[in-house]
CSV table of N, CA and C in Angstrom, one decimal:
chain,number,residue,atom,x,y,z
A,1,MET,N,11.8,-94.1,135.2
A,1,MET,CA,11.2,-95.1,134.5
A,1,MET,C,11.6,-96.5,135.0
A,2,ASP,N,10.5,-97.3,135.3
A,2,ASP,CA,10.7,-98.6,135.8
A,2,ASP,C,10.7,-99.7,134.7
A,3,PHE,N,11.9,-100.4,134.6
A,3,PHE,CA,11.8,-101.5,133.6
A,3,PHE,C,12.6,-102.6,134.2
A,4,MET,N,12.2,-103.7,133.7
A,4,MET,CA,12.8,-105.0,134.2
A,4,MET,C,13.9,-105.4,133.4
A,5,ALA,N,15.1,-105.6,133.9
A,5,ALA,CA,16.2,-106.1,133.1
A,5,ALA,C,16.0,-107.6,132.8
A,6,LEU,N,16.2,-107.9,131.6
A,6,LEU,CA,16.0,-109.3,131.2
A,6,LEU,C,17.2,-110.1,131.5
A,7,GLU,N,17.0,-111.3,132.0
A,7,GLU,CA,18.2,-112.2,132.3
A,7,GLU,C,18.6,-112.8,131.0
A,8,PRO,N,19.9,-112.9,130.9
A,8,PRO,CA,20.5,-113.6,129.6
A,8,PRO,C,20.0,-115.1,129.8
A,9,SER,N,19.8,-115.7,128.6
A,9,SER,CA,19.4,-117.1,128.6
A,9,SER,C,20.0,-117.8,127.4
A,10,LEU,N,20.3,-119.0,127.6
A,10,LEU,CA,20.7,-119.8,126.5
A,10,LEU,C,19.5,-120.4,125.6
A,11,TYR,N,18.3,-120.5,126.2
A,11,TYR,CA,17.2,-120.9,125.6
A,11,TYR,C,16.6,-119.9,124.6
A,12,THR,N,17.2,-119.9,123.4
A,12,THR,CA,16.8,-118.8,122.5
A,12,THR,C,15.8,-119.2,121.6
A,13,VAL,N,15.6,-120.5,121.3
A,13,VAL,CA,14.7,-121.0,120.2
A,13,VAL,C,13.4,-121.7,120.9
A,14,LYS,N,12.4,-121.1,120.6
A,14,LYS,CA,11.0,-121.6,121.1
A,14,LYS,C,10.5,-122.7,120.3
A,15,ALA,N,10.7,-122.7,118.9
A,15,ALA,CA,10.2,-123.8,118.1
A,15,ALA,C,10.9,-123.7,116.7
A,16,VAL,N,10.8,-124.9,116.1
A,16,VAL,CA,11.2,-125.0,114.7
A,16,VAL,C,10.2,-125.6,113.9
A,17,LEU,N,9.7,-125.1,112.7
A,17,LEU,CA,8.7,-125.6,112.0
A,17,LEU,C,9.1,-125.8,110.6
A,18,ILE,N,8.7,-126.8,109.9
A,18,ILE,CA,8.7,-127.0,108.5
A,18,ILE,C,7.2,-127.2,108.1
A,19,LEU,N,6.7,-126.4,107.2
A,19,LEU,CA,5.4,-126.6,106.7
A,19,LEU,C,5.4,-126.7,105.1
A,20,ASP,N,4.4,-127.4,104.6
A,20,ASP,CA,4.3,-127.5,103.2
A,20,ASP,C,3.6,-126.2,102.6
A,21,ASN,N,3.4,-126.1,101.2
A,21,ASN,CA,2.9,-124.9,100.6
A,21,ASN,C,1.4,-124.8,100.9
A,22,ASP,N,0.8,-125.7,101.6
A,22,ASP,CA,-0.6,-125.5,102.0
A,22,ASP,C,-0.7,-125.1,103.5
A,23,GLY,N,0.5,-125.0,104.2
A,23,GLY,CA,0.5,-124.8,105.6
A,23,GLY,C,0.4,-125.9,106.5
A,24,ASN,N,0.5,-127.2,106.0
A,24,ASN,CA,0.4,-128.4,106.9
A,24,ASN,C,1.8,-128.7,107.4
A,25,ARG,N,1.8,-129.2,108.6
A,25,ARG,CA,3.0,-129.5,109.3
A,25,ARG,C,3.7,-130.7,108.8
A,26,LEU,N,4.9,-130.6,108.4
A,26,LEU,CA,5.8,-131.7,108.1
A,26,LEU,C,6.8,-132.1,109.2
A,27,LEU,N,7.2,-131.0,109.9
A,27,LEU,CA,8.0,-131.2,111.1
A,27,LEU,C,7.8,-130.1,111.9
A,28,SER,N,7.7,-130.4,113.2
A,28,SER,CA,7.6,-129.2,114.2
A,28,SER,C,8.3,-129.8,115.5
A,29,LYS,N,9.0,-128.9,116.2
A,29,LYS,CA,9.7,-129.2,117.5
A,29,LYS,C,9.4,-127.9,118.3
A,30,TYR,N,8.7,-128.1,119.3
A,30,TYR,CA,8.4,-127.0,120.3
A,30,TYR,C,9.3,-127.2,121.5
A,31,TYR,N,10.1,-126.2,121.9
A,31,TYR,CA,11.0,-126.3,123.0
A,31,TYR,C,10.5,-125.7,124.3
A,32,ASP,N,9.6,-124.9,124.1
A,32,ASP,CA,8.9,-124.2,125.3
A,32,ASP,C,7.5,-124.9,125.5
A,33,THR,N,7.4,-125.8,126.4
A,33,THR,CA,6.2,-126.6,126.5
A,33,THR,C,5.0,-125.7,127.1
A,34,GLU,N,5.3,-124.6,127.7
A,34,GLU,CA,4.2,-123.7,128.1
A,34,GLU,C,3.7,-122.8,127.0
A,35,LEU,N,4.4,-122.6,126.0
A,35,LEU,CA,4.0,-121.8,124.8
A,35,LEU,C,2.7,-122.3,124.2
A,36,TYR,N,2.7,-123.5,123.7
A,36,TYR,CA,1.5,-124.0,123.1
A,36,TYR,C,1.5,-125.5,123.5
A,37,PRO,N,0.9,-125.8,124.7
A,37,PRO,CA,0.9,-127.1,125.3
A,37,PRO,C,0.2,-128.2,124.5
A,38,SER,N,-0.9,-127.9,123.8
A,38,SER,CA,-1.7,-128.9,123.1
A,38,SER,C,-1.4,-128.9,121.5
A,39,ILE,N,-1.6,-130.0,120.9
A,39,ILE,CA,-1.4,-130.1,119.5
A,39,ILE,C,-2.3,-129.1,118.8
A,40,LYS,N,-3.5,-129.0,119.3
A,40,LYS,CA,-4.6,-128.2,118.7
A,40,LYS,C,-4.1,-126.6,118.7
A,41,GLU,N,-3.5,-126.2,119.8
A,41,GLU,CA,-2.9,-124.8,119.8
A,41,GLU,C,-1.8,-124.6,119.0
A,42,GLN,N,-0.8,-125.7,119.0
A,42,GLN,CA,0.3,-125.6,118.0
A,42,GLN,C,-0.2,-125.6,116.6
A,43,LYS,N,-1.1,-126.2,116.1
A,43,LYS,CA,-1.6,-126.2,114.8
A,43,LYS,C,-2.2,-124.9,114.4
A,44,ASN,N,-3.0,-124.4,115.3
A,44,ASN,CA,-3.5,-123.0,115.1
A,44,ASN,C,-2.5,-122.0,115.1
A,45,PHE,N,-1.5,-122.1,115.8
A,45,PHE,CA,-0.3,-121.1,115.7
A,45,PHE,C,0.4,-121.3,114.4
A,46,GLU,N,0.7,-122.6,114.0
A,46,GLU,CA,1.3,-122.9,112.7
A,46,GLU,C,0.5,-122.2,111.6
A,47,LYS,N,-0.9,-122.4,111.6
A,47,LYS,CA,-1.8,-121.8,110.5
A,47,LYS,C,-1.7,-120.3,110.5
A,48,SER,N,-1.6,-119.7,111.7
A,48,SER,CA,-1.4,-118.3,111.8
A,48,SER,C,-0.1,-117.8,111.2
A,49,VAL,N,0.9,-118.5,111.5
A,49,VAL,CA,2.2,-118.1,111.0
A,49,VAL,C,2.3,-118.3,109.5
A,50,PHE,N,1.7,-119.3,109.0
A,50,PHE,CA,1.7,-119.5,107.6
A,50,PHE,C,0.9,-118.5,106.8
A,51,ASN,N,-0.3,-118.2,107.4
A,51,ASN,CA,-1.2,-117.2,106.7
A,51,ASN,C,-0.5,-115.9,106.7
A,52,LYS,N,0.3,-115.6,107.8
A,52,LYS,CA,1.0,-114.2,107.8
A,52,LYS,C,2.2,-114.2,106.9
A,53,SER,N,2.9,-115.3,106.6
A,53,SER,CA,4.1,-115.3,105.9
A,53,SER,C,4.0,-115.9,104.5
A,54,HIS,N,3.1,-116.7,104.1
A,54,HIS,CA,3.3,-117.4,102.9
A,54,HIS,C,3.3,-116.4,101.6
A,55,LYS,N,2.6,-115.3,101.7
A,55,LYS,CA,2.6,-114.4,100.6
A,55,LYS,C,3.5,-113.1,100.8
A,56,ALA,N,4.1,-113.1,101.9
A,56,ALA,CA,5.0,-111.9,102.3
A,56,ALA,C,6.4,-112.1,101.6
A,57,ASP,N,7.0,-111.0,101.4
A,57,ASP,CA,8.4,-111.0,100.8
A,57,ASP,C,9.4,-110.8,101.9
A,58,ASN,N,9.0,-110.7,103.1
A,58,ASN,CA,9.9,-110.5,104.2
A,58,ASN,C,10.6,-111.8,104.6
A,59,GLU,N,11.5,-111.6,105.7
A,59,GLU,CA,12.2,-112.8,106.2
A,59,GLU,C,11.8,-112.9,107.7
A,60,ILE,N,11.1,-111.9,108.2
A,60,ILE,CA,10.9,-111.9,109.6
A,60,ILE,C,9.4,-111.4,109.8
A,61,ALA,N,8.8,-112.0,111.0
A,61,ALA,CA,7.4,-111.6,111.3
A,61,ALA,C,7.4,-111.6,112.8
A,62,PHE,N,6.4,-110.8,113.4
A,62,PHE,CA,6.2,-110.8,114.8
A,62,PHE,C,4.7,-111.2,114.9
A,63,LEU,N,4.5,-112.2,115.8
A,63,LEU,CA,3.1,-112.7,115.9
A,63,LEU,C,3.0,-113.2,117.4
A,64,GLU,N,1.9,-112.9,118.0
A,64,GLU,CA,1.6,-113.3,119.3
A,64,GLU,C,2.8,-113.1,120.2
A,65,GLY,N,3.5,-112.0,120.2
A,65,GLY,CA,4.6,-111.8,121.0
A,65,GLY,C,5.8,-112.5,120.8
A,66,LEU,N,6.0,-113.1,119.6
A,66,LEU,CA,7.0,-113.9,119.2
A,66,LEU,C,7.7,-113.4,118.0
A,67,THR,N,9.0,-113.6,117.8
A,67,THR,CA,9.8,-113.3,116.7
A,67,THR,C,9.9,-114.6,115.9
A,68,ILE,N,9.5,-114.4,114.5
A,68,ILE,CA,9.6,-115.7,113.7
A,68,ILE,C,10.4,-115.2,112.4
A,69,VAL,N,11.4,-116.0,112.1
A,69,VAL,CA,12.2,-115.8,111.0
A,69,VAL,C,11.9,-116.9,110.0
A,70,TYR,N,11.9,-116.7,108.7
A,70,TYR,CA,11.4,-117.8,107.8
A,70,TYR,C,12.1,-117.6,106.4
A,71,LYS,N,11.9,-118.8,105.8
A,71,LYS,CA,12.5,-119.0,104.5
A,71,LYS,C,11.6,-119.9,103.6
A,72,SER,N,11.4,-119.7,102.4
A,72,SER,CA,10.7,-120.8,101.6
A,72,SER,C,11.6,-121.4,100.4
A,73,SER,N,11.3,-122.5,100.1
A,73,SER,CA,11.9,-123.2,99.0
A,73,SER,C,11.0,-124.1,98.3
A,74,VAL,N,10.7,-123.9,97.1
A,74,VAL,CA,9.9,-124.7,96.2
A,74,VAL,C,8.4,-124.8,96.8
A,75,ASP,N,8.3,-125.9,97.6
A,75,ASP,CA,7.0,-126.2,98.2
A,75,ASP,C,7.1,-126.3,99.8
A,76,LEU,N,8.2,-125.7,100.2
A,76,LEU,CA,8.3,-125.8,101.8
A,76,LEU,C,8.6,-124.4,102.4
A,77,PHE,N,8.1,-124.4,103.6
A,77,PHE,CA,8.4,-123.1,104.4
A,77,PHE,C,9.1,-123.5,105.8
A,78,PHE,N,10.3,-122.9,106.1
A,78,PHE,CA,11.0,-123.2,107.2
A,78,PHE,C,10.8,-122.0,108.1
A,79,TYR,N,10.6,-122.2,109.4
A,79,TYR,CA,10.4,-121.3,110.4
A,79,TYR,C,11.3,-121.6,111.7
A,80,VAL,N,11.9,-120.5,112.3
A,80,VAL,CA,12.5,-120.5,113.5
A,80,VAL,C,11.9,-119.5,114.4
A,81,VAL,N,11.4,-119.9,115.6
A,81,VAL,CA,10.6,-119.0,116.5
A,81,VAL,C,11.3,-118.7,117.7
A,82,GLY,N,11.4,-117.4,118.1
A,82,GLY,CA,12.0,-117.1,119.4
A,82,GLY,C,11.1,-116.1,120.1
A,83,SER,N,11.6,-115.7,121.2
A,83,SER,CA,10.8,-114.7,122.0
A,83,SER,C,10.9,-113.4,121.3
A,84,ALA,N,10.1,-112.4,121.8
A,84,ALA,CA,10.0,-111.1,121.1
A,84,ALA,C,11.4,-110.5,121.5
A,85,GLN,N,12.0,-110.7,122.5
A,85,GLN,CA,13.4,-110.0,122.9
A,85,GLN,C,14.5,-110.7,122.2
A,86,GLU,N,14.3,-111.9,121.5
A,86,GLU,CA,15.4,-112.6,121.0
A,86,GLU,C,16.0,-111.7,119.7
A,87,ASN,N,17.3,-112.0,119.6
A,87,ASN,CA,18.1,-111.4,118.5
A,87,ASN,C,17.7,-112.0,117.2
A,88,GLU,N,17.2,-111.3,116.2
A,88,GLU,CA,16.8,-111.8,115.0
A,88,GLU,C,17.9,-112.5,114.2
A,89,LEU,N,19.2,-111.9,114.5
A,89,LEU,CA,20.2,-112.4,113.7
A,89,LEU,C,20.7,-113.8,114.2
A,90,MET,N,20.5,-114.1,115.5
A,90,MET,CA,20.7,-115.4,115.9
A,90,MET,C,19.7,-116.4,115.4
A,91,LEU,N,18.5,-116.0,115.4
A,91,LEU,CA,17.4,-116.8,114.8
A,91,LEU,C,17.6,-117.1,113.4
A,92,MET,N,18.1,-116.0,112.6
A,92,MET,CA,18.3,-116.2,111.3
A,92,MET,C,19.5,-117.2,111.0
A,93,MET,N,20.6,-117.1,111.9
A,93,MET,CA,21.7,-117.9,111.7
A,93,MET,C,21.3,-119.4,111.9
A,94,VAL,N,20.4,-119.7,112.9
A,94,VAL,CA,19.9,-121.1,113.0
A,94,VAL,C,19.1,-121.5,111.7
A,95,LEU,N,18.3,-120.6,111.2
A,95,LEU,CA,17.5,-120.9,110.0
A,95,LEU,C,18.4,-121.2,108.8
A,96,ASN,N,19.3,-120.4,108.7
A,96,ASN,CA,20.3,-120.5,107.6
A,96,ASN,C,21.1,-121.9,107.6
A,97,CYS,N,21.5,-122.2,108.8
A,97,CYS,CA,22.2,-123.4,109.2
A,97,CYS,C,21.2,-124.6,108.8
A,98,LEU,N,20.1,-124.5,109.2
A,98,LEU,CA,19.1,-125.6,109.0
A,98,LEU,C,18.8,-125.8,107.5
A,99,PHE,N,18.6,-124.7,106.8
A,99,PHE,CA,18.4,-124.7,105.4
A,99,PHE,C,19.6,-125.2,104.6
A,100,ASP,N,20.7,-124.6,104.8
A,100,ASP,CA,21.9,-125.0,104.1
A,100,ASP,C,22.3,-126.5,104.3
A,101,THR,N,22.2,-127.0,105.7
A,101,THR,CA,22.6,-128.3,105.9
A,101,THR,C,21.5,-129.2,105.1
A,102,LEU,N,20.3,-128.9,105.2
A,102,LEU,CA,19.3,-129.8,104.5
A,102,LEU,C,19.6,-129.7,103.0
A,103,SER,N,20.0,-128.6,102.5
A,103,SER,CA,20.3,-128.4,101.0
A,103,SER,C,21.4,-129.4,100.6
A,104,GLN,N,22.4,-129.4,101.5
A,104,GLN,CA,23.5,-130.4,101.2
A,104,GLN,C,23.0,-131.8,101.3
A,105,ILE,N,22.4,-132.1,102.4
A,105,ILE,CA,22.1,-133.5,102.7
A,105,ILE,C,21.1,-134.0,101.5
A,106,LEU,N,20.1,-133.2,101.2
A,106,LEU,CA,19.2,-133.5,100.0
A,106,LEU,C,19.7,-133.2,98.6
A,107,ARG,N,20.9,-132.9,98.6
A,107,ARG,CA,21.6,-132.7,97.2
A,107,ARG,C,20.9,-131.6,96.5
A,108,LYS,N,20.7,-130.4,97.1
A,108,LYS,CA,20.0,-129.4,96.6
A,108,LYS,C,18.6,-129.5,96.2
A,109,ASN,N,18.0,-130.6,96.5
A,109,ASN,CA,16.5,-130.9,96.2
A,109,ASN,C,15.8,-130.6,97.5
A,110,VAL,N,15.7,-129.3,97.8
A,110,VAL,CA,14.9,-129.0,99.2
A,110,VAL,C,13.5,-128.8,98.8
A,111,GLU,N,12.7,-129.9,98.6
A,111,GLU,CA,11.4,-130.0,98.4
A,111,GLU,C,10.7,-131.1,99.1
A,112,LYS,N,9.4,-131.0,99.1
A,112,LYS,CA,8.6,-131.9,100.1
A,112,LYS,C,8.9,-133.3,99.9
A,113,ARG,N,8.9,-133.8,98.7
A,113,ARG,CA,9.0,-135.3,98.4
A,113,ARG,C,10.4,-135.8,99.0
A,114,TYR,N,11.5,-135.0,98.7
A,114,TYR,CA,12.8,-135.5,99.2
A,114,TYR,C,12.9,-135.3,100.8
A,115,LEU,N,12.3,-134.3,101.3
A,115,LEU,CA,12.3,-134.0,102.7
A,115,LEU,C,11.5,-135.2,103.4
A,116,LEU,N,10.4,-135.6,102.9
A,116,LEU,CA,9.7,-136.7,103.5
A,116,LEU,C,10.4,-138.1,103.4
A,117,ASP,N,11.2,-138.3,102.3
A,117,ASP,CA,11.9,-139.4,102.1
A,117,ASP,C,13.0,-139.6,103.1
A,118,ASN,N,13.5,-138.5,103.5
A,118,ASN,CA,14.7,-138.3,104.5
A,118,ASN,C,14.4,-137.8,105.8
A,119,LEU,N,13.1,-137.9,106.3
A,119,LEU,CA,12.6,-137.3,107.5
A,119,LEU,C,13.4,-137.6,108.7
A,120,ASP,N,13.9,-138.9,108.8
A,120,ASP,CA,14.7,-139.2,109.9
A,120,ASP,C,16.1,-138.5,110.0
A,121,GLY,N,16.6,-138.2,108.8
A,121,GLY,CA,17.9,-137.4,108.7
A,121,GLY,C,17.6,-135.9,109.1
A,122,VAL,N,16.4,-135.5,108.7
A,122,VAL,CA,16.0,-134.1,109.0
A,122,VAL,C,15.9,-133.9,110.5
A,123,TYR,N,15.2,-134.9,111.1
A,123,TYR,CA,15.1,-134.7,112.7
A,123,TYR,C,16.6,-134.7,113.2
A,124,LEU,N,17.5,-135.6,112.7
A,124,LEU,CA,18.8,-135.5,113.2
A,124,LEU,C,19.5,-134.2,113.0
A,125,VAL,N,19.3,-133.6,111.9
A,125,VAL,CA,19.8,-132.2,111.7
A,125,VAL,C,19.4,-131.2,112.6
A,126,VAL,N,18.1,-131.3,112.9
A,126,VAL,CA,17.4,-130.2,113.8
A,126,VAL,C,18.0,-130.5,115.3
A,127,ASP,N,18.1,-131.7,115.6
A,127,ASP,CA,18.7,-132.0,116.9
A,127,ASP,C,20.1,-131.7,117.1
A,128,GLU,N,20.9,-131.9,116.0
A,128,GLU,CA,22.3,-131.4,116.1
A,128,GLU,C,22.4,-129.8,116.2
A,129,ILE,N,21.6,-129.0,115.6
A,129,ILE,CA,21.5,-127.6,115.7
A,129,ILE,C,21.0,-127.0,117.0
A,130,ILE,N,20.0,-127.6,117.4
A,130,ILE,CA,19.2,-127.1,118.7
A,130,ILE,C,18.9,-128.3,119.5
A,131,ASP,N,19.2,-128.1,120.8
A,131,ASP,CA,18.9,-129.2,121.8
A,131,ASP,C,18.1,-128.4,123.0
A,132,GLY,N,16.8,-128.7,123.1
A,132,GLY,CA,16.1,-128.2,124.1
A,132,GLY,C,15.9,-126.7,124.1
A,133,GLY,N,16.0,-126.1,122.9
A,133,GLY,CA,16.0,-124.6,122.7
A,133,GLY,C,17.2,-123.9,122.8
A,134,ILE,N,18.4,-124.6,123.1
A,134,ILE,CA,19.7,-124.1,123.1
A,134,ILE,C,20.3,-124.3,121.8
A,135,ILE,N,20.9,-123.2,121.2
A,135,ILE,CA,21.6,-123.5,120.0
A,135,ILE,C,23.0,-124.0,120.2
A,136,LEU,N,23.2,-125.3,119.6
A,136,LEU,CA,24.4,-126.0,119.7
A,136,LEU,C,25.5,-125.6,118.6
A,137,GLU,N,24.9,-125.5,117.3
A,137,GLU,CA,25.8,-125.5,116.2
A,137,GLU,C,25.1,-124.5,115.1
A,138,SER,N,26.0,-123.8,114.5
A,138,SER,CA,25.5,-122.9,113.5
A,138,SER,C,26.3,-123.0,112.1
A,139,ASP,N,27.2,-124.0,112.1
A,139,ASP,CA,28.0,-124.2,110.9
A,139,ASP,C,27.4,-125.6,110.2
A,140,PRO,N,26.9,-125.3,109.0
A,140,PRO,CA,26.3,-126.5,108.3
A,140,PRO,C,27.3,-127.7,108.1
A,141,GLN,N,28.6,-127.4,107.9
A,141,GLN,CA,29.6,-128.5,107.6
A,141,GLN,C,29.8,-129.3,108.9
A,142,GLN,N,29.8,-128.6,110.1
A,142,GLN,CA,29.9,-129.3,111.4
A,142,GLN,C,28.7,-130.2,111.7
A,143,VAL,N,27.5,-129.7,111.2
A,143,VAL,CA,26.2,-130.5,111.4
A,143,VAL,C,26.3,-131.7,110.5
A,144,ILE,N,26.7,-131.5,109.2
A,144,ILE,CA,26.8,-132.6,108.4
A,144,ILE,C,27.8,-133.7,108.9
A,145,GLN,N,28.9,-133.3,109.4
A,145,GLN,CA,29.8,-134.2,109.9
A,145,GLN,C,29.2,-135.0,111.0
A,146,LYS,N,28.6,-134.4,112.0
A,146,LYS,CA,27.9,-135.0,113.2
A,146,LYS,C,26.9,-135.9,112.8
A,147,VAL,N,26.1,-135.5,111.8
A,147,VAL,CA,24.9,-136.3,111.4
A,147,VAL,C,25.5,-137.5,110.7
A,148,ASN,N,26.4,-137.3,109.9
A,148,ASN,CA,27.0,-138.5,109.1
A,148,ASN,C,27.6,-139.5,110.1
A,149,TYR,N,28.3,-139.0,111.2
A,149,TYR,CA,28.9,-139.8,112.2
A,149,TYR,C,27.7,-140.7,113.0
A,150,ARG,N,26.6,-140.0,113.3
A,150,ARG,CA,25.7,-140.7,114.0
A,150,ARG,C,24.9,-141.7,113.1
A,151,VAL,N,24.8,-141.4,111.7
A,151,VAL,CA,24.2,-142.5,110.8
A,151,VAL,C,25.2,-143.6,110.7
A,152,LEU,N,26.5,-143.3,110.6
A,152,LEU,CA,27.5,-144.4,110.4
A,152,LEU,C,27.3,-145.4,111.7
A,153,GLN,N,27.3,-144.7,113.0
A,153,GLN,CA,27.2,-145.5,114.2
A,153,GLN,C,26.0,-146.3,114.2
A,154,SER,N,24.9,-145.8,113.7
A,154,SER,CA,23.6,-146.5,113.7
A,154,SER,C,23.7,-147.6,112.7
A,155,ALA,N,24.4,-147.5,111.7
A,155,ALA,CA,24.5,-148.6,110.5
A,155,ALA,C,25.3,-149.6,111.2
A,156,LYS,N,26.5,-149.2,111.9
A,156,LYS,CA,27.3,-150.2,112.5
A,156,LYS,C,26.6,-151.1,113.5
A,157,GLU,N,25.8,-150.4,114.3
A,157,GLU,CA,25.1,-151.1,115.4
A,157,GLU,C,24.1,-152.2,114.7
A,158,GLN,N,23.4,-151.8,113.6
A,158,GLN,CA,22.5,-152.7,112.9
A,158,GLN,C,23.3,-153.9,112.3
A,159,ILE,N,24.4,-153.6,111.8
A,159,ILE,CA,25.2,-154.7,111.3
A,159,ILE,C,25.8,-155.7,112.4
A,160,LYS,N,26.1,-155.1,113.5
A,160,LYS,CA,26.6,-155.9,114.7
A,160,LYS,C,25.4,-156.8,115.1
A,161,TRP,N,24.2,-156.2,115.3
A,161,TRP,CA,23.1,-157.0,115.7
A,161,TRP,C,22.7,-158.1,114.8
A,162,SER,N,22.9,-157.7,113.5
A,162,SER,CA,22.4,-158.9,112.5
A,162,SER,C,23.4,-160.0,112.4
A,163,ILE,N,24.7,-159.7,112.7
A,163,ILE,CA,25.8,-160.7,112.8
A,163,ILE,C,25.6,-161.5,114.0
A,164,LEU,N,25.2,-160.9,115.1
A,164,LEU,CA,25.0,-161.7,116.4
A,164,LEU,C,23.7,-162.6,116.3
A,165,LYS,N,22.8,-162.3,115.4
A,165,LYS,CA,21.7,-163.2,115.4
A,165,LYS,C,21.9,-164.4,114.7
């Protein structure tokens, strides 16, 4: 039997999505630019993912040759997308880290209104967990510490510039 051995790769995450309860995009980061190069293709994929998952009681789906783990909360759906060969537990670890971190940052109010009010912090959280498709962190407490540090640094810079003016 002829089979191709897969090369190990650090690039485990293809995309992170947060959709509302109508399937509309609130946040999306695609790390594989060849996967869905245009916004139209991305939105079609997101609609397919939402249609497959929003009424299901599962935590994992397989669609278009991709592994998708997901979780919902009130009026939000969180998705982490990886290749078909990707370890589902690794993807679920990223999803749980994202959800738990946002839950703490949003003070347990993981819903659309609070997420949109803190969207800049949400992007910081995603960037601390994943960089270019590589998983950097899976501990919510570490992510919160890093995000708080970056927010403090940004605030200090703003104060410094306002004093200099």
